[in-house]
XYZ file of C-alpha atoms in Angstrom:
412
model
C 0.118 0.018 -0.217
C 2.792 2.505 0.996
C 3.997 2.470 -2.628
C 1.152 3.511 -4.617
C 2.490 7.118 -5.960
C -1.686 8.420 -6.254
C -4.288 8.619 -4.802
C -8.275 9.036 -5.874
C -9.875 12.140 -4.079
C -12.514 10.632 -2.562
C -13.251 12.933 0.407
C -11.669 16.163 -0.304
C -9.384 16.017 2.837
C -6.115 15.862 0.774
C -4.585 18.795 -0.551
C -3.001 18.672 -3.723
C 0.138 17.521 -2.466
C -0.283 15.092 -0.218
C -2.694 13.547 -3.209
C 1.263 12.506 -4.120
C 2.514 11.545 -1.431
C 4.926 7.675 -1.737
C 3.437 6.622 1.609
C -0.002 8.496 1.354
C -2.512 5.332 0.715
C -6.063 5.939 -0.247
C -8.903 3.782 -1.865
C -8.388 3.711 -5.704
C -11.392 2.565 -6.710
C -15.136 0.608 -5.694
C -14.456 -2.016 -8.111
C -12.235 -3.743 -5.786
C -14.699 -5.274 -3.325
C -17.318 -5.796 -6.166
C -19.413 -3.261 -5.509
C -21.702 -1.620 -8.224
C -21.250 1.945 -9.856
C -24.476 3.654 -9.819
C -25.969 5.955 -12.485
C -24.319 8.877 -10.843
C -21.110 7.951 -9.795
C -21.160 7.395 -13.863
C -21.814 10.856 -14.770
C -19.669 11.969 -11.970
C -16.390 10.072 -12.025
C -17.466 9.358 -15.663
C -18.693 12.038 -17.816
C -17.793 14.765 -15.634
C -14.872 13.772 -13.799
C -13.125 11.877 -16.958
C -12.485 14.245 -20.545
C -11.481 11.236 -22.164
C -14.674 9.570 -21.236
C -16.597 12.344 -21.883
C -14.515 12.403 -24.822
C -15.601 9.224 -25.889
C -19.561 8.937 -24.225
C -20.312 12.401 -26.797
C -18.287 10.665 -29.790
C -20.648 7.603 -30.192
C -23.575 9.735 -29.001
C -22.810 11.732 -32.508
C -22.083 8.904 -34.113
C -25.618 7.947 -33.343
C -27.509 11.173 -33.432
C -25.857 11.353 -37.167
C -27.165 8.425 -38.959
C -29.147 9.182 -41.667
C -32.174 7.393 -40.280
C -35.738 7.126 -41.544
C -39.121 5.621 -41.280
C -39.966 2.981 -43.517
C -43.550 0.972 -43.888
C -42.628 -2.758 -42.907
C -45.309 -3.997 -45.048
C -44.442 -2.492 -48.779
C -41.225 -1.866 -47.804
C -42.030 2.513 -48.419
C -40.481 5.044 -46.078
C -42.007 6.997 -44.581
C -41.525 11.352 -45.618
C -44.477 13.049 -43.558
C -47.554 13.085 -41.520
C -48.244 11.723 -38.107
C -45.874 9.098 -38.022
C -42.991 11.092 -39.136
C -43.715 14.110 -37.559
C -43.784 11.581 -33.606
C -39.947 10.308 -34.757
C -38.308 13.470 -36.198
C -40.343 16.398 -33.580
C -40.012 14.684 -30.403
C -40.720 17.948 -28.475
C -40.660 21.613 -28.912
C -36.925 22.034 -27.620
C -34.781 19.719 -28.719
C -34.292 18.411 -32.639
C -33.887 15.391 -33.139
C -30.454 15.227 -33.730
C -30.245 16.871 -29.624
C -33.309 14.014 -28.455
C -31.031 10.603 -29.679
C -27.893 12.691 -28.559
C -28.815 13.217 -24.532
C -30.692 9.562 -25.189
C -27.588 7.865 -26.575
C -25.420 9.490 -23.688
C -27.231 7.984 -21.239
C -27.365 4.523 -22.531
C -23.739 4.786 -23.772
C -22.744 6.005 -20.018
C -25.055 4.382 -17.642
C -25.362 1.257 -19.820
C -29.958 2.011 -19.765
C -31.696 4.989 -21.066
C -35.511 5.841 -20.726
C -37.604 8.252 -22.957
C -41.197 9.391 -21.681
C -44.003 10.072 -23.776
C -45.788 12.637 -21.522
C -49.315 12.499 -23.194
C -51.980 11.780 -20.594
C -53.702 15.223 -21.263
C -53.376 15.838 -24.916
C -53.319 12.101 -26.281
C -51.409 9.756 -27.260
C -50.278 10.419 -31.098
C -49.685 14.497 -29.845
C -47.790 13.492 -26.435
C -43.863 15.241 -26.008
C -41.191 12.451 -25.823
C -38.678 13.424 -23.389
C -35.302 11.909 -22.075
C -35.391 11.204 -18.260
C -31.854 10.674 -16.685
C -31.977 7.158 -15.524
C -30.679 8.208 -12.057
C -33.992 9.659 -11.528
C -35.566 6.645 -12.074
C -36.576 3.641 -9.982
C -38.529 0.676 -11.518
C -41.577 -0.923 -9.666
C -41.276 -4.590 -10.048
C -44.591 -6.940 -8.620
C -42.209 -8.541 -6.517
C -38.607 -8.688 -6.111
C -37.749 -11.606 -8.250
C -36.432 -12.065 -11.933
C -39.724 -13.321 -12.549
C -41.928 -10.600 -11.632
C -42.919 -8.112 -14.321
C -42.851 -3.791 -14.030
C -45.652 -2.630 -12.078
C -44.686 1.175 -12.960
C -41.956 3.643 -12.987
C -40.937 6.493 -10.375
C -39.317 9.593 -11.443
C -37.561 11.437 -8.872
C -36.739 15.190 -9.707
C -35.062 15.866 -6.185
C -38.458 17.710 -4.707
C -41.548 15.606 -6.243
C -42.115 11.678 -6.682
C -44.050 10.343 -9.398
C -45.501 7.564 -10.762
C -45.409 7.444 -14.667
C -47.544 4.678 -16.543
C -45.140 1.996 -18.075
C -47.425 2.064 -21.186
C -45.981 5.846 -21.795
C -42.289 4.563 -20.702
C -39.071 3.160 -23.272
C -37.217 2.102 -21.060
C -34.009 -0.029 -23.054
C -30.630 -1.592 -20.533
C -27.286 -3.608 -21.863
C -27.455 -7.027 -20.225
C -27.495 -6.741 -16.895
C -26.428 -10.741 -15.632
C -26.069 -9.682 -11.825
C -28.862 -11.219 -9.682
C -29.813 -8.038 -8.734
C -29.727 -6.648 -12.287
C -32.394 -9.640 -12.942
C -34.444 -8.762 -10.234
C -34.499 -4.436 -10.569
C -34.530 -5.278 -14.063
C -31.656 -2.103 -14.434
C -29.069 -1.773 -16.795
C -25.331 -2.031 -16.506
C -23.018 0.844 -17.255
C -19.795 -0.470 -19.305
C -17.903 1.817 -16.618
C -18.937 -1.037 -14.208
C -16.218 -3.348 -15.297
C -14.171 -0.114 -15.579
C -14.296 1.712 -12.786
C -10.064 1.019 -11.791
C -9.413 1.933 -15.674
C -11.355 4.844 -14.631
C -9.944 5.839 -11.716
C -6.464 5.428 -12.780
C -6.860 7.286 -15.817
C -8.660 10.249 -13.404
C -6.106 10.087 -10.794
C -3.204 10.438 -14.563
C -5.063 13.259 -15.501
C -4.356 14.904 -12.050
C -0.383 14.017 -12.249
C -0.140 15.808 -15.365
C -2.233 18.634 -14.442
C 0.193 19.271 -11.544
C 3.108 18.528 -13.571
C 3.005 21.079 -16.329
C 1.439 23.386 -12.966
C 4.840 23.165 -11.302
C 7.254 22.442 -14.522
C 9.018 25.326 -14.467
C 12.072 26.193 -16.681
C 13.515 23.860 -19.393
C 17.097 24.225 -18.942
C 19.616 26.621 -16.764
C 21.914 29.048 -18.848
C 25.413 29.953 -17.008
C 28.466 31.572 -18.100
C 30.948 29.316 -18.313
C 34.023 31.708 -18.262
C 33.226 33.882 -15.882
C 36.415 36.161 -13.522
C 35.734 35.238 -10.281
C 37.202 38.439 -9.345
C 33.709 40.218 -11.077
C 30.881 37.933 -9.842
C 27.413 38.126 -12.136
C 25.885 41.016 -10.226
C 21.673 41.273 -9.915
C 21.569 43.594 -12.667
C 23.740 41.641 -15.110
C 21.482 38.462 -14.268
C 18.768 40.691 -15.559
C 20.300 42.348 -18.488
C 21.648 38.483 -19.616
C 18.180 37.396 -18.729
C 16.097 39.863 -21.023
C 18.277 39.869 -24.120
C 17.909 35.869 -24.146
C 14.587 36.168 -23.311
C 14.163 38.950 -26.481
C 16.451 36.989 -28.866
C 15.297 32.780 -28.504
C 12.311 32.852 -26.345
C 8.630 31.932 -27.929
C 7.059 31.244 -30.540
C 9.592 32.776 -33.489
C 12.558 31.601 -32.676
C 11.102 27.656 -32.720
C 13.627 25.966 -34.927
C 15.986 29.165 -35.606
C 19.750 29.430 -34.382
C 21.281 31.711 -32.885
C 24.843 33.008 -31.710
C 26.643 33.903 -28.293
C 29.771 35.877 -28.643
C 30.423 34.385 -24.816
C 30.768 31.008 -23.590
C 27.615 29.969 -22.058
C 26.563 26.441 -20.249
C 23.284 25.343 -20.884
C 21.577 22.202 -18.728
C 18.532 20.938 -20.095
C 16.335 19.679 -17.606
C 14.221 16.494 -19.444
C 11.479 15.126 -17.852
C 12.263 12.481 -15.495
C 11.892 8.216 -16.492
C 8.996 8.491 -14.303
C 7.222 12.015 -15.634
C 7.377 10.425 -18.880
C 6.205 6.973 -17.654
C 2.988 8.795 -15.955
C 2.315 10.298 -19.914
C 2.848 7.035 -21.418
C 0.005 5.561 -18.848
C -2.337 7.674 -19.784
C -2.155 7.352 -23.325
C -2.364 3.516 -22.413
C -5.448 4.193 -20.044
C -7.423 5.891 -22.563
C -6.960 2.828 -25.042
C -7.883 0.798 -22.702
C -11.556 3.060 -21.668
C -12.021 3.081 -25.296
C -12.049 -0.992 -25.788
C -14.318 -0.431 -22.585
C -17.086 1.331 -25.217
C -15.960 -0.351 -27.972
C -14.830 2.783 -29.564
C -11.868 3.010 -31.798
C -9.005 4.431 -29.900
C -6.864 5.437 -33.131
C -10.491 8.173 -33.488
C -9.072 9.612 -29.861
C -5.726 9.174 -29.678
C -4.411 9.954 -33.504
C -2.130 7.515 -33.065
C -1.032 5.880 -36.638
C -3.063 8.154 -38.359
C -2.722 7.441 -41.740
C -5.984 8.027 -44.150
C -6.135 3.901 -44.659
C -6.117 3.355 -40.949
C -8.595 6.619 -40.205
C -10.868 5.459 -42.472
C -11.069 2.029 -41.377
C -11.426 3.430 -37.664
C -14.426 5.103 -38.975
C -15.673 2.186 -40.797
C -15.223 0.324 -37.407
C -16.993 2.767 -35.297
C -20.392 2.554 -37.410
C -20.440 -0.966 -37.991
C -19.320 -2.337 -34.280
C -20.629 1.177 -32.488
C -22.874 3.573 -33.839
C -25.499 1.186 -35.880
C -25.956 -1.553 -33.316
C -26.362 0.837 -30.529
C -29.023 2.337 -32.829
C -30.323 -0.663 -33.453
C -30.864 -1.892 -29.854
C -32.594 1.433 -28.886
C -34.893 1.276 -32.023
C -35.349 -2.002 -31.074
C -36.972 -0.335 -28.192
C -38.850 2.497 -29.742
C -40.698 0.371 -32.229
C -41.898 -1.616 -29.910
C -43.299 0.797 -26.948
C -44.157 3.928 -29.450
C -44.832 2.904 -33.689
C -46.251 0.177 -33.490
C -49.144 2.273 -31.304
C -49.150 4.054 -35.402
C -48.661 0.298 -37.178
C -46.249 -1.849 -39.000
C -43.495 0.717 -38.993
C -39.676 0.921 -38.699
C -36.795 2.592 -38.119
C -34.109 1.730 -40.725
C -30.450 3.469 -41.527
C -29.714 5.067 -45.479
C -26.356 3.098 -45.119
C -25.558 4.337 -49.045
C -25.072 7.623 -47.271
C -21.859 7.120 -44.615
C -19.277 7.866 -46.600
C -17.299 6.018 -44.294
C -18.868 2.668 -44.953
C -18.708 3.743 -48.490
C -15.976 3.358 -50.694
C -13.988 6.958 -52.652
C -15.218 7.611 -56.410
C -10.854 6.303 -56.828
C -11.910 3.210 -54.976
C -15.024 2.161 -56.611
C -13.212 2.583 -59.826
C -10.704 0.542 -58.541
C -12.882 -2.194 -57.716
C -14.352 -2.415 -60.917
C -11.128 -2.455 -62.978
C -10.044 -5.190 -60.732
C -13.547 -7.467 -61.339
C -12.988 -6.539 -65.455
C -9.124 -7.915 -64.976
C -10.169 -11.498 -63.148
C -13.160 -12.078 -66.101
C -16.084 -11.491 -63.658
C -17.876 -8.205 -65.773
C -17.331 -6.462 -68.972
C -16.093 -3.144 -69.041
C -19.412 -1.437 -69.624
C -20.505 -3.387 -66.450
C -18.211 -1.774 -64.413
C -18.749 1.664 -66.143
C -22.338 1.649 -65.186
C -21.475 0.438 -61.381
C -19.250 3.340 -60.994
C -21.964 6.006 -62.621
C -20.413 6.174 -66.108
C -22.209 6.149 -69.501
C -21.628 2.930 -71.586
C -19.949 2.853 -74.904
C -21.064 1.114 -78.027
C -17.702 -0.398 -78.528
C -18.578 -3.944 -79.309
C -15.615 -4.854 -76.912
C -17.045 -3.171 -73.753
C -20.086 -5.534 -73.739
C -17.017 -8.583 -73.438
C -15.736 -9.705 -70.702
C -11.672 -9.281 -70.705
C -9.487 -12.812 -70.182
C -8.356 -13.351 -67.162
C -5.023 -10.994 -65.977
C -5.594 -8.511 -69.263
C -4.038 -5.515 -67.006
C -7.175 -3.380 -67.558
C -6.668 0.535 -66.634
C -8.879 2.902 -66.217
C -8.262 4.765 -69.334
C -10.078 0.757 -71.428
C -13.296 1.463 -68.511
């Protein structure tokens, strides 16, 4: 315990300096004793207390809310572009746009493992009611009995002043899998941060340590004259003059990568960061990756490491396929079951063809078409059609080329 270098600021009783004493032990996280992280703590220690978690959750929420979503009739597959059900979906309430509403919904879902959509319609009718995102930390699920077989009886919303019962017919609750016995009984979801409490606390500690480090880092070099005459030591005025001249000549962004010459011999001692300091910085990068993995979010999009064009595009495609789209589909299934079913046989879909990250660029499509022609699988005219070009009347353009004929863009 005495080897712990950084401690979690649980009680506020420690000063900033005491936090980093090597002989100070403070409980780092709740994960060691298997306790459950509450929705409130997931928000306070995660979203509000960690820049990394905030960045991950915000990117996921915005990624989902910006999907090209549409509503269609499952009976005939026809997209719905106006009418009662369209307004219900795309105009959730008077204070939020569709994107804002879904961003808030997904933020709670990603962070706490569950989200609530309440239809405030008791006085004005179901079809004209306004949808409101309820904070999970303020909602209590009332079940008939304390059993995993029990059904949900009602919901209670506590805003800090009043406790209001909510009819289950007007509440959409979507939750991540919670395999614990308590979770199966209460029907609550499980926050991804449950398994990452120690990683989260360590990441927050590193952020505090780096803040302290850069705040107290000071100068990066000491400059002293190397041939000073002992009989004529440098006085205060000399030191101030030299410091002013040095600052004027070599200080500031304008001197970046520039060269300066001195008529006097000088000693320069670099004050480099210690190995411990550098390890702290490296630890932050690794903890950021660990938190990204917990949320299933590609770390490259947050850290920028190995950020070549192809790598970034692959990471963006992975974010859509492994995170944004599955998250939307999970919430959309609950939305359809609770609300859209009241209007008819409707469903929410995604225009995946409009997502740039999931579709090849024009150059990539052309190269793919050329490879298919070169493999003898399609004709040049079929390749031209696939990339949006006009079909040519030349007969050869309607003939499959011999495999390995090295087709070029000019041939297509």
